[in-house]
Coordinates of C-alpha atoms and ligand atoms in Angstrom, one line a residue:
X616 CA -54.5 -14.3 -20.8
X617 CA -51.3 -15.3 -22.5
X618 CA -47.9 -14.3 -21.2
X619 CA -45.6 -16.5 -23.3
X620 CA -42.6 -16.8 -21.0
X621 CA -44.6 -17.1 -17.7
X622 CA -47.0 -19.6 -19.3
X623 CA -44.1 -21.8 -20.5
X624 CA -41.7 -21.6 -17.5
X625 CA -43.9 -21.1 -14.4
X626 CA -47.6 -21.6 -14.9
X627 CA -47.3 -25.4 -15.7
X628 CA -45.9 -26.0 -12.2
X629 CA -48.9 -24.7 -10.3
X630 CA -49.7 -28.2 -9.1
X631 CA -46.2 -29.7 -9.3
X632 CA -45.3 -31.0 -5.9
X633 CA -41.7 -31.9 -7.0
X634 CA -38.8 -30.1 -5.5
X635 CA -37.5 -27.1 -7.5
X636 CA -34.9 -25.5 -5.2
X637 CA -32.6 -27.0 -2.6
X638 CA -31.2 -24.0 -0.8
X639 CA -28.1 -23.4 1.4
X640 CA -30.2 -23.2 4.6
X641 CA -31.5 -26.7 4.1
X642 CA -34.9 -25.6 2.8
X643 CA -36.3 -27.4 -0.2
X644 CA -38.9 -25.4 -2.1
X645 CA -41.4 -27.3 -4.3
X646 CA -42.4 -26.0 -7.7
X647 CA -46.0 -25.3 -6.6
X648 CA -44.7 -23.3 -3.6
X649 CA -42.4 -21.4 -5.9
X650 CA -45.4 -20.5 -8.2
X651 CA -47.3 -19.2 -5.2
X652 CA -44.3 -17.2 -4.0
X653 CA -43.9 -15.7 -7.4
X654 CA -47.5 -14.6 -7.3
X655 CA -46.9 -12.9 -4.0
X656 CA -44.0 -11.1 -5.5
X657 CA -46.2 -10.0 -8.5
X658 CA -48.6 -8.5 -6.0
X659 CA -45.7 -6.6 -4.3
X660 CA -44.6 -5.2 -7.7
X661 CA -48.2 -4.1 -8.5
X662 CA -48.6 -2.5 -5.1
X663 CA -45.3 -0.7 -5.7
X664 CA -46.7 0.9 -8.8
X665 CA -44.7 -1.2 -11.3
X666 CA -46.9 -1.2 -14.4
X667 CA -46.4 -3.7 -17.3
X668 CA -43.3 -2.8 -19.2
X669 CA -41.7 -0.9 -16.3
X670 CA -38.4 -1.8 -14.9
X671 CA -37.5 -3.5 -11.6
X672 CA -33.8 -3.2 -10.6
X673 CA -32.5 -6.0 -8.5
X674 CA -29.0 -5.9 -6.8
X675 CA -29.5 -8.5 -4.2
X676 CA -28.1 -11.8 -2.9
X677 CA -28.9 -15.0 -4.6
X678 CA -31.8 -16.6 -2.7
X679 CA -35.1 -18.4 -3.5
X680 CA -36.9 -15.1 -3.0
X681 CA -34.7 -13.4 -5.6
X682 CA -35.8 -16.1 -8.1
X683 CA -39.4 -15.7 -7.0
X684 CA -39.0 -12.0 -7.7
X685 CA -37.9 -12.9 -11.2
X686 CA -40.9 -15.1 -11.6
X687 CA -43.2 -12.4 -10.1
X688 CA -41.8 -9.8 -12.5
X689 CA -42.6 -12.1 -15.5
X690 CA -46.1 -12.7 -14.2
X691 CA -46.7 -8.9 -13.6
X692 CA -45.4 -8.1 -17.0
X693 CA -42.5 -6.1 -15.6
X694 CA -39.0 -5.9 -17.0
X695 CA -36.4 -7.6 -14.8
X696 CA -33.1 -5.7 -14.5
X697 CA -30.5 -7.7 -12.4
X698 CA -27.3 -6.0 -11.4
X699 CA -23.9 -7.5 -10.3
X700 CA -23.7 -7.3 -6.5
X701 CA -20.2 -6.1 -6.9
X702 CA -21.2 -2.9 -8.6
X703 CA -20.4 0.4 -6.8
X704 CA -22.9 3.1 -6.0
X705 CA -21.6 5.1 -9.0
X706 CA -22.3 2.2 -11.3
X707 CA -25.7 1.5 -9.9
X708 CA -26.7 5.1 -10.2
X709 CA -25.9 5.1 -13.9
X710 CA -28.1 2.0 -14.5
X711 CA -30.9 3.5 -12.5
X712 CA -30.8 6.8 -14.2
X713 CA -30.7 5.2 -17.6
X714 CA -33.5 2.6 -17.0
X715 CA -35.7 4.7 -14.6
X716 CA -37.1 1.8 -12.6
X717 CA -40.2 2.0 -10.5
X718 CA -38.8 -0.3 -7.8
X719 CA -35.2 -1.1 -6.7
X720 CA -34.6 -4.2 -4.7
X721 CA -31.2 -4.1 -2.9
X722 CA -29.4 -5.7 0.0
X723 CA -30.4 -4.2 3.3
X724 CA -26.8 -3.1 3.9
X725 CA -27.0 -0.8 0.9
X726 CA -30.5 0.6 1.6
X727 CA -29.3 4.1 2.6
X728 CA -27.2 4.7 -0.4
X729 CA -29.6 3.1 -2.8
X730 CA -32.3 5.2 -1.2
X731 CA -30.6 8.4 -2.5
X732 CA -30.5 7.0 -6.0
X733 CA -34.1 5.8 -5.8
X734 CA -35.3 9.3 -4.6
X735 CA -33.6 10.9 -7.6
X736 CA -35.2 8.5 -10.1
X737 CA -38.6 8.3 -8.5
X738 CA -38.4 4.6 -7.5
X739 CA -39.4 2.8 -4.3
X740 CA -36.8 0.6 -2.4
X741 CA -37.3 -2.8 -0.9
X742 CA -34.6 -4.9 0.6
X743 CA -33.6 -8.5 0.3
X744 CA -31.0 -10.3 2.4
X745 CA -29.9 -13.9 2.7
X746 CA -32.5 -14.4 5.4
X747 CA -35.3 -11.9 4.9
X748 CA -35.7 -8.2 4.2
X749 CA -38.7 -5.9 3.5
X750 CA -39.4 -7.5 0.1
X751 CA -39.9 -10.9 1.7
X752 CA -41.9 -9.5 4.6
X753 CA -44.2 -7.6 2.3
X754 CA -44.6 -10.7 0.1
X755 CA -45.6 -12.8 3.1
X756 CA -48.8 -10.8 3.5
X757 CA -49.9 -11.1 -0.2
X758 CA -52.3 -13.6 -1.8
X759 CA -50.7 -16.6 -3.4
X760 CA -52.5 -16.1 -6.7
X761 CA -52.1 -13.3 -9.1
X762 CA -53.9 -12.6 -12.4
X763 CA -51.2 -13.0 -15.0
X764 CA -50.6 -9.9 -17.1
X765 CA -50.7 -10.5 -20.8
X766 CA -47.4 -10.3 -22.6
X767 CA -46.7 -11.0 -26.3
X768 CA -43.5 -12.3 -28.0
X769 CA -42.0 -8.9 -28.5
X770 CA -42.7 -7.5 -25.1
X771 CA -39.6 -7.0 -22.9
X772 CA -38.9 -9.5 -20.1
X773 CA -35.4 -8.4 -19.2
X774 CA -33.0 -5.6 -19.5
X775 CA -29.3 -6.6 -19.1
X776 CA -26.6 -4.1 -19.1
X777 CA -23.4 -4.8 -20.9
X778 CA -20.4 -2.5 -21.1
X779 CA -19.1 -1.4 -24.5
X780 CA -15.8 -0.7 -26.1
X781 CA -16.8 2.9 -26.4
X782 CA -18.6 4.9 -23.8
X783 CA -21.1 3.8 -21.1
X784 CA -22.9 0.5 -20.6
X785 CA -25.9 -0.3 -22.8
X786 CA -29.1 -2.0 -21.7
X787 CA -29.8 -5.1 -23.9
X788 CA -33.5 -5.4 -24.3
X789 CA -34.6 -9.1 -24.1
X790 CA -38.1 -10.0 -25.2
X791 CA -40.3 -12.9 -24.1
X792 CA -39.6 -14.6 -27.5
X793 CA -35.8 -14.1 -27.2
X794 CA -35.7 -15.9 -23.8
X795 CA -38.2 -18.6 -24.5
X796 CA -36.9 -19.6 -27.9
X797 CA -33.4 -20.0 -26.5
X798 CA -34.6 -21.9 -23.4
X799 CA -36.4 -24.3 -25.7
X800 CA -33.4 -24.9 -28.0
X801 CA -31.1 -25.5 -25.1
X802 CA -33.4 -27.8 -23.1
X803 CA -33.9 -29.9 -26.2
X804 CA -30.3 -30.0 -27.3
X805 CA -28.9 -30.8 -23.8
X806 CA -31.8 -33.2 -23.1
X807 CA -32.7 -31.5 -19.8
X808 CA -35.6 -33.2 -18.1
X809 CA -37.4 -33.3 -14.7
X810 CA -35.0 -36.2 -13.8
X811 CA -32.1 -33.7 -13.8
X812 CA -30.5 -32.2 -10.7
X813 CA -28.5 -29.1 -11.5
X814 CA -25.6 -27.7 -9.5
X815 CA -26.2 -24.0 -9.7
X816 CA -23.3 -22.0 -8.4
X817 CA -23.4 -19.1 -11.0
X818 CA -24.6 -15.7 -10.1
X819 CA -28.2 -15.0 -11.2
X820 CA -27.5 -11.4 -12.5
X821 CA -26.1 -12.5 -15.8
X822 CA -27.5 -14.4 -18.8
X823 CA -25.6 -17.6 -17.9
X824 CA -26.9 -18.2 -14.4
X825 CA -30.3 -16.6 -14.9
X826 CA -31.5 -17.4 -18.4
X827 CA -29.4 -20.4 -19.5
X828 CA -29.5 -22.2 -16.2
X829 CA -32.8 -21.1 -14.6
X830 CA -35.0 -20.9 -17.7
X831 CA -34.0 -24.3 -18.9
X832 CA -34.5 -25.8 -15.4
X833 CA -37.9 -24.2 -15.1
X834 CA -38.9 -25.3 -18.6
X835 CA -37.9 -28.9 -17.9
X836 CA -39.0 -29.0 -14.3
X837 CA -35.5 -30.0 -13.1
X838 CA -34.3 -29.9 -9.5
X839 CA -31.8 -27.2 -8.7
X840 CA -29.2 -27.1 -5.9
X841 CA -29.1 -23.3 -5.5
X842 CA -25.8 -22.2 -4.0
X843 CA -25.4 -18.5 -3.0
X844 CA -22.0 -18.4 -4.6
X845 CA -19.3 -20.7 -6.0
X846 CA -18.0 -22.7 -3.1
X847 CA -15.7 -25.7 -3.9
X848 CA -16.7 -27.7 -0.8
X849 CA -20.4 -27.3 -1.5
X850 CA -19.9 -28.4 -5.1
X851 CA -17.8 -31.4 -4.2
X852 CA -20.5 -32.3 -1.7
X853 CA -23.4 -31.9 -4.2
X854 CA -21.9 -33.7 -7.2
X855 CA -22.7 -37.3 -6.2
X856 CA -26.5 -36.4 -6.0
X857 CA -26.4 -34.3 -9.2
X858 CA -26.6 -34.9 -12.9
X859 CA -25.9 -31.5 -14.5
X860 CA -23.6 -28.6 -13.9
X861 CA -23.1 -25.3 -15.8
X862 CA -20.1 -23.1 -15.2
X863 CA -17.5 -20.7 -16.5
X864 CA -14.1 -22.2 -17.2
X865 CA -12.8 -21.1 -13.7
X866 CA -15.3 -23.5 -12.1
X867 CA -13.7 -26.4 -14.0
X868 CA -10.1 -25.4 -13.4
X869 CA -10.9 -25.0 -9.7
X870 CA -12.5 -28.5 -9.6
X871 CA -9.4 -29.9 -11.3
X872 CA -7.2 -28.3 -8.8
X873 CA -8.7 -30.3 -5.9
X874 CA -7.3 -33.8 -5.3
X875 CA -10.8 -35.1 -4.3
X876 CA -12.3 -34.5 -7.7
X877 CA -12.4 -37.8 -9.5
X878 CA -14.5 -40.3 -11.5
X879 CA -16.3 -41.7 -8.4
X880 CA -17.5 -38.3 -7.4
X881 CA -19.0 -37.8 -10.9
X882 CA -20.6 -41.2 -11.2
X883 CA -24.1 -39.8 -11.2
X884 CA -23.3 -36.9 -13.5
X885 CA -24.7 -36.7 -16.9
X886 CA -23.4 -33.4 -18.3
X887 CA -20.9 -30.6 -17.5
X888 CA -21.4 -27.5 -19.6
X889 CA -19.0 -24.6 -20.0
X890 CA -19.3 -21.1 -21.4
X891 CA -19.0 -17.3 -21.0
X892 CA -15.2 -17.5 -21.7
X893 CA -12.9 -19.7 -23.7
X894 CA -12.3 -23.2 -22.2
X895 CA -8.7 -24.1 -22.8
X896 CA -8.2 -27.4 -24.7
X897 CA -5.9 -28.5 -22.0
X898 CA -8.6 -28.0 -19.3
X899 CA -11.0 -30.0 -21.5
X900 CA -8.5 -32.9 -21.8
X901 CA -7.5 -32.8 -18.1
X902 CA -11.2 -32.7 -17.1
X903 CA -11.9 -35.8 -19.1
X904 CA -8.9 -37.7 -17.6
X905 CA -10.1 -36.8 -14.1
X906 CA -13.8 -37.2 -14.3
X907 CA -14.5 -39.4 -17.4
X908 CA -16.7 -36.5 -18.8
X909 CA -16.1 -34.4 -21.9
X910 CA -17.2 -30.9 -21.1
X911 CA -19.8 -29.6 -23.5
X912 CA -18.7 -26.1 -24.5
X913 CA -21.2 -23.6 -25.8
X914 CA -20.9 -19.9 -26.8
X915 CA -23.2 -16.9 -26.3
X916 CA -23.6 -13.3 -25.5
X917 CA -25.9 -11.2 -23.4
X918 CA -27.4 -9.6 -26.5
X919 CA -28.0 -12.9 -28.3
X920 CA -28.5 -15.5 -25.6
X921 CA -26.8 -18.7 -26.6
X922 CA -25.6 -18.9 -30.2
X923 CA -23.7 -22.2 -30.7
X924 CA -23.2 -25.4 -28.8
X925 CA -21.2 -28.6 -29.1
X926 CA -23.5 -31.5 -29.7
X927 CA -24.9 -33.7 -26.9
X928 CA -24.5 -37.0 -28.7
X929 CA -21.9 -36.1 -31.4
X930 CA -18.3 -35.1 -30.9
X931 CA -17.5 -32.4 -28.3
X932 CA -14.3 -31.0 -29.8
X933 CA -12.0 -29.2 -27.3
X934 CA -11.3 -25.7 -28.4
X935 CA -14.4 -25.3 -30.5
X936 CA -17.8 -24.0 -29.6
X937 CA -19.8 -26.3 -31.9
X938 CA -22.6 -25.5 -34.3
X939 CA -25.4 -22.9 -34.5
X940 CA -28.3 -23.8 -32.3
X941 CA -31.5 -24.9 -34.1
X942 CA -33.3 -21.8 -35.3
X943 CA -30.2 -19.7 -35.1
X944 CA -28.2 -18.7 -38.2
X945 CA -24.5 -18.1 -37.9
X946 CA -22.2 -16.7 -40.6
X947 CA -18.5 -15.6 -40.6
X948 CA -18.0 -12.3 -42.4
X949 CA -15.3 -9.9 -43.5
X950 CA -15.3 -7.4 -40.7
X951 CA -14.7 -4.5 -43.1
X952 CA -17.3 -5.3 -45.8
X953 CA -19.8 -7.7 -44.1
X954 CA -19.4 -10.2 -46.9
X955 CA -19.8 -13.8 -46.0
X956 CA -16.4 -15.5 -46.0
X957 CA -15.6 -19.0 -47.3
X958 CA -15.2 -21.8 -44.8
X959 CA -11.8 -21.9 -43.0
X960 CA -11.3 -18.1 -43.2
X961 CA -11.1 -16.0 -40.1
X962 CA -13.8 -13.4 -39.7
X963 CA -16.6 -11.8 -37.6
X964 CA -19.3 -14.0 -36.1
X965 CA -22.7 -12.7 -37.1
X966 CA -25.9 -14.2 -35.7
X967 CA -29.6 -14.0 -36.5
X968 CA -32.7 -15.7 -35.0
X969 CA -35.4 -15.4 -32.4
X970 CA -32.6 -15.4 -29.8
X971 CA -31.3 -12.0 -30.9
X972 CA -32.3 -9.1 -28.7
X973 CA -34.5 -6.1 -29.5
X974 CA -31.7 -3.5 -29.5
X975 CA -30.1 -1.3 -26.8
X976 CA -32.4 0.6 -24.4
X977 CA -32.9 4.1 -25.7
X978 CA -29.7 4.0 -27.9
X979 CA -30.9 3.7 -31.5
X980 CA -27.5 4.7 -32.9
X981 CA -25.6 2.0 -30.9
X982 CA -28.2 -0.5 -31.9
X983 CA -27.8 0.4 -35.6
X984 CA -24.0 0.0 -35.3
X985 CA -24.3 -3.6 -34.1
X986 CA -27.6 -5.0 -35.3
X987 CA -28.0 -5.0 -39.1
X988 CA -31.3 -4.2 -40.8
X989 CA -31.5 -7.8 -42.0
X990 CA -31.5 -8.9 -38.4
X991 CA -27.8 -10.1 -38.2
X992 CA -26.1 -9.1 -34.9
X993 CA -22.3 -8.3 -35.2
X994 CA -20.8 -10.1 -32.2
X995 CA -17.3 -8.7 -32.1
X996 CA -15.9 -12.3 -31.8
X997 CA -13.6 -13.6 -34.5
X998 CA -13.9 -17.2 -35.6
X999 CA -13.5 -19.8 -38.4
X1000 CA -16.3 -22.1 -39.5
X1001 CA -15.7 -25.6 -40.9
X1002 CA -17.8 -26.9 -43.9
X1003 CA -20.0 -28.8 -41.4
X1004 CA -20.8 -25.5 -39.6
X1005 CA -18.6 -26.1 -36.6
X1006 CA -17.3 -22.8 -35.2
X1007 CA -13.9 -22.2 -33.5
X1008 CA -13.4 -18.8 -31.9
X1009 CA -9.9 -17.5 -32.5
X1010 CA -10.0 -14.0 -30.9
X1011 CA -12.0 -10.8 -30.4
X1012 CA -12.3 -7.7 -32.6
X1013 CA -13.5 -5.9 -29.5
X1014 CA -11.2 -4.7 -26.8
X1015 CA -12.5 -6.9 -24.0
X1016 CA -11.0 -8.8 -21.1
X1017 CA -12.9 -11.7 -19.7
X1018 CA -11.9 -12.5 -16.1
X1019 CA -13.6 -15.5 -14.4
X1020 CA -16.5 -15.0 -16.8
X1021 CA -17.0 -11.3 -16.0
X1022 CA -16.5 -8.8 -18.8
X1023 CA -14.1 -5.9 -18.3
X1024 CA -14.0 -3.2 -21.0
X1025 CA -10.5 -1.6 -20.9
X1026 CA -12.0 1.7 -22.1
X1027 CA -14.2 2.0 -19.0
X1028 CA -11.2 1.5 -16.7
X1029 CA -9.0 3.8 -18.8
X1030 CA -11.6 6.5 -18.5
X1031 CA -11.5 6.3 -14.7
X1032 CA -7.6 6.3 -14.7
X1033 CA -7.3 9.1 -17.2
X1034 CA -9.5 11.3 -14.9
X1035 CA -7.2 10.9 -11.9
X1036 CA -4.8 13.7 -10.9
X1037 CA -1.3 13.4 -12.3
X1038 CA -2.3 10.8 -14.9
X1039 CA -1.5 11.7 -18.5
X1040 CA -2.7 8.5 -20.1
X1041 CA -3.2 4.8 -19.5
X1042 CA -3.6 1.5 -21.2
X1043 CA -5.6 -1.4 -19.7
X1044 CA -5.1 -4.9 -21.0
X1045 CA -5.5 -8.5 -20.1
X1046 CA -2.8 -11.1 -19.5
X1047 CA -3.3 -14.9 -19.1
X1048 CA -4.2 -15.9 -15.5
X1049 CA -4.4 -19.5 -14.3
X1050 CA -7.6 -19.1 -12.2
X1051 CA -9.5 -16.3 -14.0
X1052 CA -8.4 -17.0 -17.5
X1053 CA -7.4 -13.4 -17.9
X1054 CA -6.3 -10.7 -15.4
X1055 CA -6.2 -6.9 -15.7
X1056 CA -3.1 -4.8 -15.9
X1057 CA -2.9 -1.0 -16.2
X1058 CA 0.0 0.9 -17.7
X1059 CA 0.2 4.5 -16.6
X1060 CA 2.0 7.5 -17.8
X1061 CA 2.4 10.5 -15.5
X1062 CA 1.9 14.1 -16.5
X1063 CA 5.2 16.1 -16.7
X1064 CA 6.4 16.8 -13.2
X1065 CA 3.8 14.6 -11.5
X1066 CA 4.5 11.5 -9.4
X1067 CA 2.0 8.7 -9.3
X1068 CA 1.1 7.0 -6.0
X1069 CA -0.3 3.7 -6.9
X1070 CA -2.0 3.3 -3.5
X1071 CA -3.9 6.5 -4.0
X1072 CA -4.9 5.4 -7.5
X1073 CA -6.1 2.0 -6.2
X1074 CA -8.3 3.8 -3.6
X1075 CA -9.8 6.1 -6.2
X1076 CA -10.5 3.2 -8.6
X1077 CA -12.0 1.2 -5.7
X1078 CA -14.6 3.9 -5.0
X1079 CA -15.7 4.0 -8.6
X1080 CA -15.5 0.5 -10.2
X1081 CA -16.6 -2.9 -9.1
X1082 CA -13.7 -4.9 -7.6
X1083 CA -13.5 -7.5 -10.4
X1084 CA -12.6 -4.6 -12.8
X1085 CA -9.7 -3.4 -10.8
X1086 CA -6.2 -3.7 -12.3
X1087 CA -4.3 -6.4 -10.4
X1088 CA -1.1 -4.7 -11.3
X1089 CA 0.0 -1.2 -12.2
X1090 CA 3.0 -0.4 -14.3
X1091 CA 4.2 3.2 -14.5
X1092 CA 6.0 4.0 -17.8
X1093 CA 7.7 6.9 -19.5
X1094 CA 5.5 6.5 -22.6
X1095 CA 3.0 3.9 -24.0
X1096 CA 4.3 1.9 -26.9
X1097 CA 2.6 3.1 -30.1
X1098 CA 2.6 2.1 -33.7
X1099 CA 3.3 4.5 -36.6
X1100 CA -0.4 5.4 -36.7
X1101 CA -0.2 6.5 -33.0
X1102 CA -2.3 3.6 -31.8
X1103 CA -1.3 2.1 -28.4
X1104 CA 0.2 -1.4 -29.0
X1105 CA -1.5 -3.4 -26.3
X1106 CA 0.0 -6.6 -27.8
X1107 CA 3.5 -5.3 -27.0
X1108 CA 2.4 -4.5 -23.4
X1109 CA 0.8 -8.0 -23.1
X1110 CA 4.0 -9.6 -24.3
X1111 CA 6.1 -7.7 -21.8
X1112 CA 3.9 -8.4 -18.8
X1113 CA 2.4 -11.8 -19.5
X1114 CA 4.4 -13.5 -16.7
Ligands
MLC1944 C1 -14.2 -12.4 -7.9 N1 -13.2 -11.6 -8.0 C2 -12.8 -11.4 -9.3 C3 -13.7 -12.2 -10.0 N2 -14.6 -12.8 -9.1 N3 -11.8 -10.8 -9.9 C4 -11.7 -10.9 -11.2 N4 -12.5 -11.6 -11.9 C5 -13.6 -12.3 -11.4 N5 -14.4 -13.0 -12.1 C6 -12.4 -10.9 -7.0 C7 -13.1 -10.8 -5.6 O1 -13.7 -9.6 -5.5 C8 -11.9 -11.0 -4.7 O2 -11.3 -9.7 -4.6 C9 -10.9 -11.8 -5.4 O3 -11.3 -11.7 -6.8 C10 -10.9 -13.3 -5.0 O4 -12.3 -13.7 -5.0 P1 -12.6 -15.3 -5.0 O5 -13.1 -15.6 -3.7 O6 -11.5 -16.1 -5.5 O7 -13.7 -15.2 -6.1 P2 -15.0 -16.0 -6.1 O8 -16.0 -15.4 -5.2 O9 -14.7 -17.4 -5.9 O10 -15.5 -15.7 -7.6 C11 -14.8 -16.2 -8.7 C12 -15.9 -16.8 -9.6 C13 -16.9 -15.7 -9.9 C14 -15.2 -17.3 -10.9 C15 -16.6 -18.0 -9.0 O11 -16.2 -14.6 -10.5 C16 -18.0 -16.1 -10.8 O12 -19.0 -16.6 -10.3 N6 -18.0 -15.9 -12.1 C17 -19.0 -16.2 -13.0 C18 -19.4 -15.0 -13.9 C19 -20.6 -15.3 -14.8 O13 -21.6 -15.8 -14.4 N7 -20.4 -14.9 -16.0 C20 -21.5 -15.1 -17.0 C21 -21.7 -13.8 -17.8 S1 -22.9 -14.1 -19.1 P3 -10.3 -9.4 -3.4 O14 -10.9 -8.2 -2.8 O15 -10.2 -10.5 -2.4 O16 -9.0 -9.1 -4.0 C22 -22.1 -14.3 -20.5 C23 -22.8 -14.8 -21.7 C24 -22.5 -16.3 -21.8 O17 -20.9 -14.1 -20.5 O18 -22.0 -16.7 -22.9 O19 -22.7 -17.0 -20.8
AMP1945 P1 -21.3 -11.0 -22.3 O1 -21.2 -9.7 -23.0 O2 -21.0 -10.9 -20.8 O3 -22.5 -11.7 -22.6 O4 -20.1 -11.9 -22.9 C1 -20.1 -12.4 -24.2 C2 -18.8 -12.7 -24.7 O5 -18.2 -13.8 -23.9 C3 -18.8 -13.2 -26.1 O6 -18.9 -12.1 -27.0 C4 -17.5 -13.9 -26.2 O7 -16.4 -13.1 -26.4 C5 -17.4 -14.5 -24.8 N1 -17.8 -16.0 -24.8 C6 -18.9 -16.5 -24.3 N2 -18.8 -17.9 -24.4 C7 -17.6 -18.2 -24.9 C8 -16.9 -19.4 -25.3 N3 -17.4 -20.6 -25.1 N4 -15.7 -19.2 -25.8 C9 -15.1 -18.0 -26.0 N5 -15.7 -16.9 -25.6 C10 -16.9 -16.9 -25.1

C-alpha cells in the first residue's frame, strides 16, 4: 500500500546497514535498525488505539526513540504533533484540548500532570526519557515489522502549533505532500547525499529541526550526529567529522564567539545553513572570515515549510534569503490590496506551492484570513524582490519577536500580564540582543492606586508561559506612548530601551 512520506523517507532503508544516528550516549543506530524501531513504535500506536488520522502529542526529550516515534507515526498513518519541551502545563492543556490526541508521550517527570490532561481529553499516556520510559519498554516487546497504513498526498502527517498575533495558537495542518515536496526540493538544492554527515543540534519539535533537517537526511540517507540540545563543546568536537550543519543564527554567533572556531576545524565541512530568524550581514561576513564558509541562508515558516533559499552554487548574498524554491511561487504584494508590486518595492511575501499547508486545524475563519482561495499564503513578512527573483526580508507586518529562533507573540504575553492583579495595561516588544537576536521587554502600567511588584509578576508569568517567552526586563510606566489614533507606539518603546 502507498504511504507517500513513509515510502520515500523510511521504507527504502529497510536493508540499509549504514549508520543513521550517532547519539550522545555513544550508540550508533543503523538505518535498518531505525526502520525496525519505527515499526515497533507503529505497533505501540496501534495498540494505544491511535487510528489513521488521529493525533499523537509528543512533548519529550530528543532521543533516537523520539525520532523512531515520528517514523512510527508516519507508518501507522497517525498525525504527529510535537510540542516544545519548555511549554507549561497550561500551554500543553490548550494544545491537547484543541487537538484531542489519542496518545500523549511525555517526559516521565511530567507524567502526573500530563496524566490529568490526558484523562480530560480521553488520551493514554506513555513516557520517554533520555534513557528509557514506558514507550520504549512497550516498543521493545513489539514485532519489528508493521503493515504500513496507506496515506495519500493530502492526508495529514503533522500538526504544528504556531501562535498568532490575535488570540490563541493555531494548529498548522501539514500533509504528506507538503512535507515530501519540500524535503525533495531542499535535498536537491543543497545537494545532500548519503556521503553527508549532519550536525543536528536543533530541537525536533519545530519545522527546522524535524522537517528540514530530519526529512532531508532520511531522504538522502545521510548520517546524523544527533545532539540532545545545543552544546558548543559537542559541536566543536563534531565539526571535523561532519560535512553539514543547520542552525538558527544564534548557533553561528555562538560558534564565532569561541576562539577555537577556525578554518582547520571546518576543513571537512561542505555547507552551513541558517534560518528561522534573520542572519545579520555582519555575522555572515565574520563567519566567512573565521571559517572560510559562506553561510547559506534560507527562509521559511511552519505553515509553508521552506519558501526561499540562497543558491548552492551561485552567490550567497548576505542579508538576503535567495530565490523561491523550485515548485514554489513567491510574489510581493501590496498588503492592503493584494496586488503584485513591481520589483524593488516593499510589500508582503505571499507564497503558493505544494509546500503550503492545508489550513489551521478546526479554524476555517483563521485559515481564510491567511490562505487565499487561489492558494497563496500571506506570510506576514515584508520584503523586496529583485528582477532576478532574489528576496530580501526587510521587516514584519505581524507583531512577532523571534528570540534564538523561537517565536514569541507579544499579544500572548500581554494577555497574561493584563490579567494580573493591579495591571491596567501592558506592551510587550523586542529589542536587539547579541545572543538571541531579539529579547523581550514588557512595559506595564498600574491601575490607579495599585503598586506593581515585579517579582510577583515574574512568578505569575512563570507559571503560565514557557520560559523563553518571559520578558527579560519589566519597565513600569505612568502611561504607554500612543499615537493620535490611540495605538501603542512600540517603536518609541523600542527606541527608549534598546540598550
Ligand atoms: C533558551 N532560553 C531562551 C531561548 N532558549 N530564551 C529566549 N529565547 C530562546 N530561544 C532560555 C533558557 O530557558 C534559559 O533560561 C536561558 O534562556 C539561557 O539558556 P541557554 O542555555 O543559553 O539556552 P540554550 O539551551 O543554549 O538555547 C538557546 C538555543 C535554543 C538558541 C540553542 O533556543 C534553540 O535551540 N533554538 C532553536 C529554535 C528553533 O529550532 N527554531 C526553529 C523554529 S521553525 P534561564 O532560566 O536560565 O534564564 C521556524 C521555521 C523556519 O522558525 O524557518 O525554520
Ligand atoms: P515560525 O512561525 O516559527 O515558523 O517562524 C516563521 C517566521 O520566521 C517567518 O515568518 C519569518 O518571520 C521568520 N524567518 C524564518 N527564516 C527567516 C530568515 N532567514 N530571515 C528572516 N526571518 C526568517
